[in-house]
Protein backbone atom coordinates (compact mmCIF):
# COMPACT_ATOMS: atom_id res chain seq x y z
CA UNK A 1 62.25 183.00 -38.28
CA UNK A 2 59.78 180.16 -38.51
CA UNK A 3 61.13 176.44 -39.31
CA UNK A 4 59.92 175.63 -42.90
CA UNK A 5 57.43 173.09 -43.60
CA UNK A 6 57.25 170.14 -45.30
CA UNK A 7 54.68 167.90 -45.85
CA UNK A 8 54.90 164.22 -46.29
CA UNK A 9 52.61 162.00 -48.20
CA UNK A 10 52.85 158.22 -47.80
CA UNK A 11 50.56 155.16 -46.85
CA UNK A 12 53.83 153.35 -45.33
CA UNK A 13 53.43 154.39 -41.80
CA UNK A 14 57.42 153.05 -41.20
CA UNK A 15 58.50 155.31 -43.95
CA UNK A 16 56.47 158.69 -42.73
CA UNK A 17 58.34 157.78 -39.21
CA UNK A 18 61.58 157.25 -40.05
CA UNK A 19 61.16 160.71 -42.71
CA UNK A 20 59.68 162.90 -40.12
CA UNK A 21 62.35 161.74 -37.43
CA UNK A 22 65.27 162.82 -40.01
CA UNK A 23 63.65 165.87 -40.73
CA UNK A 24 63.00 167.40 -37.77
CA UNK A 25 66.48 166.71 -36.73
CA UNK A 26 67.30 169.09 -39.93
CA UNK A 27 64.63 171.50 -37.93
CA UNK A 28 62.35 171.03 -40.39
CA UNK A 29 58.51 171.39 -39.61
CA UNK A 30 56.41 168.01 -40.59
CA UNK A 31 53.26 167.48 -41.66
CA UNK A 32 52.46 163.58 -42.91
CA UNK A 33 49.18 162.31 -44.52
CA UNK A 34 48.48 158.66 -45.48
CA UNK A 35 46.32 159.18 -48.81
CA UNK A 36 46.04 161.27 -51.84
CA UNK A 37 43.13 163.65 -51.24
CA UNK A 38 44.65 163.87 -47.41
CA UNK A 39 47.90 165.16 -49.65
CA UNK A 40 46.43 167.61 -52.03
CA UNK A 41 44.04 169.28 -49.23
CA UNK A 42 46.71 169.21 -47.00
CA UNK A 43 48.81 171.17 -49.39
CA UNK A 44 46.20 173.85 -50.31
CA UNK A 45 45.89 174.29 -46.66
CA UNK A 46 48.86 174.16 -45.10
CA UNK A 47 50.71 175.56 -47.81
CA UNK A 48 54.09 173.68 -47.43
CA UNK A 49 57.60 174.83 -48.56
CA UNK A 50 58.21 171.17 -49.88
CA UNK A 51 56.27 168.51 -50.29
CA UNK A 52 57.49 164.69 -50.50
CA UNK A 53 54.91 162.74 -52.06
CA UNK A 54 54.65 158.92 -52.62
CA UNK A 55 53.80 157.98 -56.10
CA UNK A 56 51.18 155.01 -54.59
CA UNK A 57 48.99 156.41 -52.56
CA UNK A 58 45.01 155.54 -51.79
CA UNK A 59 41.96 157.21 -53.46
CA UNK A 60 44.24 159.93 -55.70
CA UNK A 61 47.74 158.65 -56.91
CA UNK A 62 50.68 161.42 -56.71
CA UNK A 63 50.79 161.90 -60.35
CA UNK A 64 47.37 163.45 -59.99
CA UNK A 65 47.92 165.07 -56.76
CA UNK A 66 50.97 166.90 -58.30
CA UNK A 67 49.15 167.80 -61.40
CA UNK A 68 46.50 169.25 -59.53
CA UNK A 69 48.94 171.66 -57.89
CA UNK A 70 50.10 172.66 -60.84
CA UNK A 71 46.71 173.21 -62.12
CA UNK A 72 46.01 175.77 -59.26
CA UNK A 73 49.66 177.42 -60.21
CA UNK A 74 50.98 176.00 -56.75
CA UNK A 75 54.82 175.63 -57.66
CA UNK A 76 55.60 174.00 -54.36
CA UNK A 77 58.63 172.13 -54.62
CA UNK A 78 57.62 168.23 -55.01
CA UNK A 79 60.00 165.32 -54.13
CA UNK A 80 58.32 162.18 -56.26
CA UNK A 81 58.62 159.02 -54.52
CA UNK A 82 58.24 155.62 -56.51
CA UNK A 83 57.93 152.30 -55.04
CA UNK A 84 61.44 150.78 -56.49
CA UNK A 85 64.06 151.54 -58.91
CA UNK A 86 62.79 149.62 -61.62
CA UNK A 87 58.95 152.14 -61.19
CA UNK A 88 61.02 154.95 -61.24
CA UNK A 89 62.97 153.96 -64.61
CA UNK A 90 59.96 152.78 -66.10
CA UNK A 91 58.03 156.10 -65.59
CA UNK A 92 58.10 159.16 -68.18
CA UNK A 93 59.21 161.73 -66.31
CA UNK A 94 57.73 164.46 -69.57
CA UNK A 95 54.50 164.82 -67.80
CA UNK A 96 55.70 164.31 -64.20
CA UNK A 97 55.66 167.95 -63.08
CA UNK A 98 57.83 166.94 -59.65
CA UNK A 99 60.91 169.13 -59.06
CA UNK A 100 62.77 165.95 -58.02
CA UNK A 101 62.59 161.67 -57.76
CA UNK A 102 63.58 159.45 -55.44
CA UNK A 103 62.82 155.19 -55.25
CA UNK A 104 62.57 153.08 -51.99
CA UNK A 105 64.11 152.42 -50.06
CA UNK A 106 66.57 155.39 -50.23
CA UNK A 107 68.81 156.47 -47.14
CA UNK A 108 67.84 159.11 -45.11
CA UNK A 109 70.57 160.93 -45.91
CA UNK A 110 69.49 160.96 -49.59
CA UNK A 111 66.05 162.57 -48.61
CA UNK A 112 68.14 165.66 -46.40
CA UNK A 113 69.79 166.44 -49.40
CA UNK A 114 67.81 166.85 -51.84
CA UNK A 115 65.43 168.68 -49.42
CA UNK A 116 68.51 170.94 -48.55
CA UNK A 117 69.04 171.78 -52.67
CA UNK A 118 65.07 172.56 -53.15
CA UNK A 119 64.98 174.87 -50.66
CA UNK A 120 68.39 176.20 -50.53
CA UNK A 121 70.15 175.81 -54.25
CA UNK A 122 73.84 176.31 -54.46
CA UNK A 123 75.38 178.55 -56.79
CA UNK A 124 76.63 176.70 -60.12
CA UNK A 125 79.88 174.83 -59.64
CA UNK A 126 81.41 175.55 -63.26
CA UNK A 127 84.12 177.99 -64.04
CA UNK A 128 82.04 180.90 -64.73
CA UNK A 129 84.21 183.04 -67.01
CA UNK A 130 81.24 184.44 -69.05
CA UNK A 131 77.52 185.59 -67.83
CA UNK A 132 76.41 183.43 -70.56
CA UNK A 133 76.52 179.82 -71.66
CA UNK A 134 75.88 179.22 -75.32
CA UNK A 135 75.97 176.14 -77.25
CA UNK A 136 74.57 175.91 -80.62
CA UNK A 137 70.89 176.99 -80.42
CA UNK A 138 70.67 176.71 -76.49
CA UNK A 139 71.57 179.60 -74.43
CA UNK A 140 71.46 180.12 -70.34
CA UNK A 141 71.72 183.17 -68.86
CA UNK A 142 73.40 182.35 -65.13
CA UNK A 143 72.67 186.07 -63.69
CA UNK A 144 68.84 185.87 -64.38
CA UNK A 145 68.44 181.67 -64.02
CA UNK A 146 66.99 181.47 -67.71
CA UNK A 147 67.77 178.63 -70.31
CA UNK A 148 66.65 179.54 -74.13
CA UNK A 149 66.21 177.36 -77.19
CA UNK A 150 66.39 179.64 -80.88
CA UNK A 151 65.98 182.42 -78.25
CA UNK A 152 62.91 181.38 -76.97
CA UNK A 153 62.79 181.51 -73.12
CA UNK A 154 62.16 177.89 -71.83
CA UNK A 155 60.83 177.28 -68.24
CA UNK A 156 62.81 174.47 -66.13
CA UNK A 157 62.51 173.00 -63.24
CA UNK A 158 65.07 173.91 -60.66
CA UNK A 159 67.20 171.12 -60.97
CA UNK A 160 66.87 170.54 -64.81
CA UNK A 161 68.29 173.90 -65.04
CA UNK A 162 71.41 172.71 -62.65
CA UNK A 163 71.47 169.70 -64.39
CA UNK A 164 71.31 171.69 -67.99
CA UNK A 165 74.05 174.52 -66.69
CA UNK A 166 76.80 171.20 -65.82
CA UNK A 167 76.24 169.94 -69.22
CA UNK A 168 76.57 173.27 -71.27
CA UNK A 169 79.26 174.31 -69.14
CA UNK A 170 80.91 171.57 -70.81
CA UNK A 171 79.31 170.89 -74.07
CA UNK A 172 81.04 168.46 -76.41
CA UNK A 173 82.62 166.86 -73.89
CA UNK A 174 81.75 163.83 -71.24
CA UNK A 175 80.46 164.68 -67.70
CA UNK A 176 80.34 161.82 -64.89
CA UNK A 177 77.08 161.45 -63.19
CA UNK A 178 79.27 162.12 -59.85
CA UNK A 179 79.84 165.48 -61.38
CA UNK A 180 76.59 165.70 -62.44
CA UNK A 181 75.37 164.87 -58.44
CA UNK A 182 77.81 167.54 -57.13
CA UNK A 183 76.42 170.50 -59.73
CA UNK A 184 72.89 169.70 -58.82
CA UNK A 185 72.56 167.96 -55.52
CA UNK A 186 76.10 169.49 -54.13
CA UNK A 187 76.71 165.40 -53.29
CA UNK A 188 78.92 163.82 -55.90
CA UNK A 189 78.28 160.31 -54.16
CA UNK A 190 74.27 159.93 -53.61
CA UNK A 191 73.35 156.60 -53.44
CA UNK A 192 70.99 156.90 -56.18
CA UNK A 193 71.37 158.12 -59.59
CA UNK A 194 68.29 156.37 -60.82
CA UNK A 195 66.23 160.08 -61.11
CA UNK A 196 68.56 161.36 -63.21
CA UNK A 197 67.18 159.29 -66.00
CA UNK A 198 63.82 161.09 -65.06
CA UNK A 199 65.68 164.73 -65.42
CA UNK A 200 67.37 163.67 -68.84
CA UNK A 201 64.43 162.62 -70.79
CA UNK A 202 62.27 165.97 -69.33
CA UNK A 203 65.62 167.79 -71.11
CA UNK A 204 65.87 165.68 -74.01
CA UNK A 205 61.83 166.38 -74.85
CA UNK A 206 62.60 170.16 -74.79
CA UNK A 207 65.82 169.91 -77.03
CA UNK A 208 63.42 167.87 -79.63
CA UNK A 209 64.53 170.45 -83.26
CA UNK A 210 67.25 172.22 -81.72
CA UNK A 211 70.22 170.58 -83.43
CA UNK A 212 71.27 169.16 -79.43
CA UNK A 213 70.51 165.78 -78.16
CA UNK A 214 72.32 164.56 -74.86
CA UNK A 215 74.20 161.38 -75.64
CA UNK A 216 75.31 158.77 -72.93
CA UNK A 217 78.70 156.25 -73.04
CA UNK A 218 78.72 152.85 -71.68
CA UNK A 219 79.80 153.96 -67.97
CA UNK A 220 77.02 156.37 -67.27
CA UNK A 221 78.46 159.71 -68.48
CA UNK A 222 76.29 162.20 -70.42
CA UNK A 223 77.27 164.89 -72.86
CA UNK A 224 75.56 167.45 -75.04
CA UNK A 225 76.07 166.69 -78.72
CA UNK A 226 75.59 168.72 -81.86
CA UNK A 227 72.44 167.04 -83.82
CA UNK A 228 72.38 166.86 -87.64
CA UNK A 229 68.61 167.86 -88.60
CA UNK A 230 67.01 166.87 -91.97
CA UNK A 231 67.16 169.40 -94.36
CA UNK A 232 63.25 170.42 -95.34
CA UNK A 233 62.24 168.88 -98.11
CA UNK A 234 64.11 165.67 -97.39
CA UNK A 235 62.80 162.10 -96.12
């Protein structure tokens, strides 16, 4: 069976290195490219299984590079890169179409596994009792990997939809970002937990007028809450 590909995108020459060296390890097959046009050519070309693609790059920034994939229907699994924590926070992740986020620097280790749960998701680590998760007007259907709103399919991304099956597995109630790290990434102690900001206000946009909102307390935890809607007619 061929190694799968992946395909890195960066103008740090250091960081390409030190990427391709941990990946290969994993028996991973790299391809790197130091600018944006370099990136999106490269893509349509070589057809990668993942692509991890720096935010800053020369001539085409990775926002439009991974637009641009989209645009041709390529649903290559991206890995967004931003140049610090603070980037990455700032961003809106609602028009990012990246399957994942990371900020430098970030430990190699990091990088392996959230290539490892693109290309080779886990199973759902909640107490699966039912086929069905159901919570107010959402619904997620764990045999067929779909998540509803008022019965309306809704497409996520592959980790949204890990993220979104945690939380609904236990709706009303508090979950850790450790927990949430071990349902999606299957690590519950990743260094950074900076991109899951990023994933919560993609989710948060989608539940806008379905009576849920996802709430956070002071030390980090998230939970879905029911969401009292104006009646129509009403200020």
């Amino acid at each position: 069976m061929p190694a799968e590909s992946i395909l890195l995108a960066d103008e740090d020459v250091n960081i390409l290195e030190v990427e391709r060296l941990y990946l290969e390890r994993e028996g991973f097959r790299v391809f790197s490219v130091k600018a944006g046009f370099d990136a999106l050519n490269s893509a349509r070309t070589i057809h990668p299984n993942l692509i991890i693609l720096a935010m800053e790059l020369p001539g085409l920034g990775g926002f439009e590079v991974c637009s641009r994939l989209r645009r041709d229907n390529d649903q290559v699994p991206i890995i967004a890169v931003f140049a610090d924590e603070s980037t990455l926070l700032s961003s809106s992740g609602i028009g990012l179409e990246a399957d994942d986020f990371l900020a430098k620097p970030f430990l190699p280790r990091e990088l392996v596994a959230r290539v490892r749960m693109l290309l080779h998701p886990q199973k759902p680590k909640i107490a699966q009792r039912e086929s069905t998760l159901e919570f107010r007007s959402l619904k997620i259907d764990l045999a067929k990997g779909r998540f509803s709103i008022h019965d309306r399919e809704i497409p996520l991304q592959k980790l949204d939809f890990e993220l979104m099956t945690c939380l609904m597995g236990e709706a009303g109630r508090t979950v850790t970002r450790d927990r949430l790290m071990d349902s999606a990434w299957g690590e519950p102690d990743l260094h950074q937990t900076a991109g899951i900001v990023l994933h919560m206000s993609r989710l948060q946009y989608l539940l806008a007028g379905s009576g849920v909102k996802i709430t956070a307390d002071p030390q980090g935890g998230l939970r879905l809450a029911a969401q009292d809607l104006p009646q129509e007619g009403t200020a």
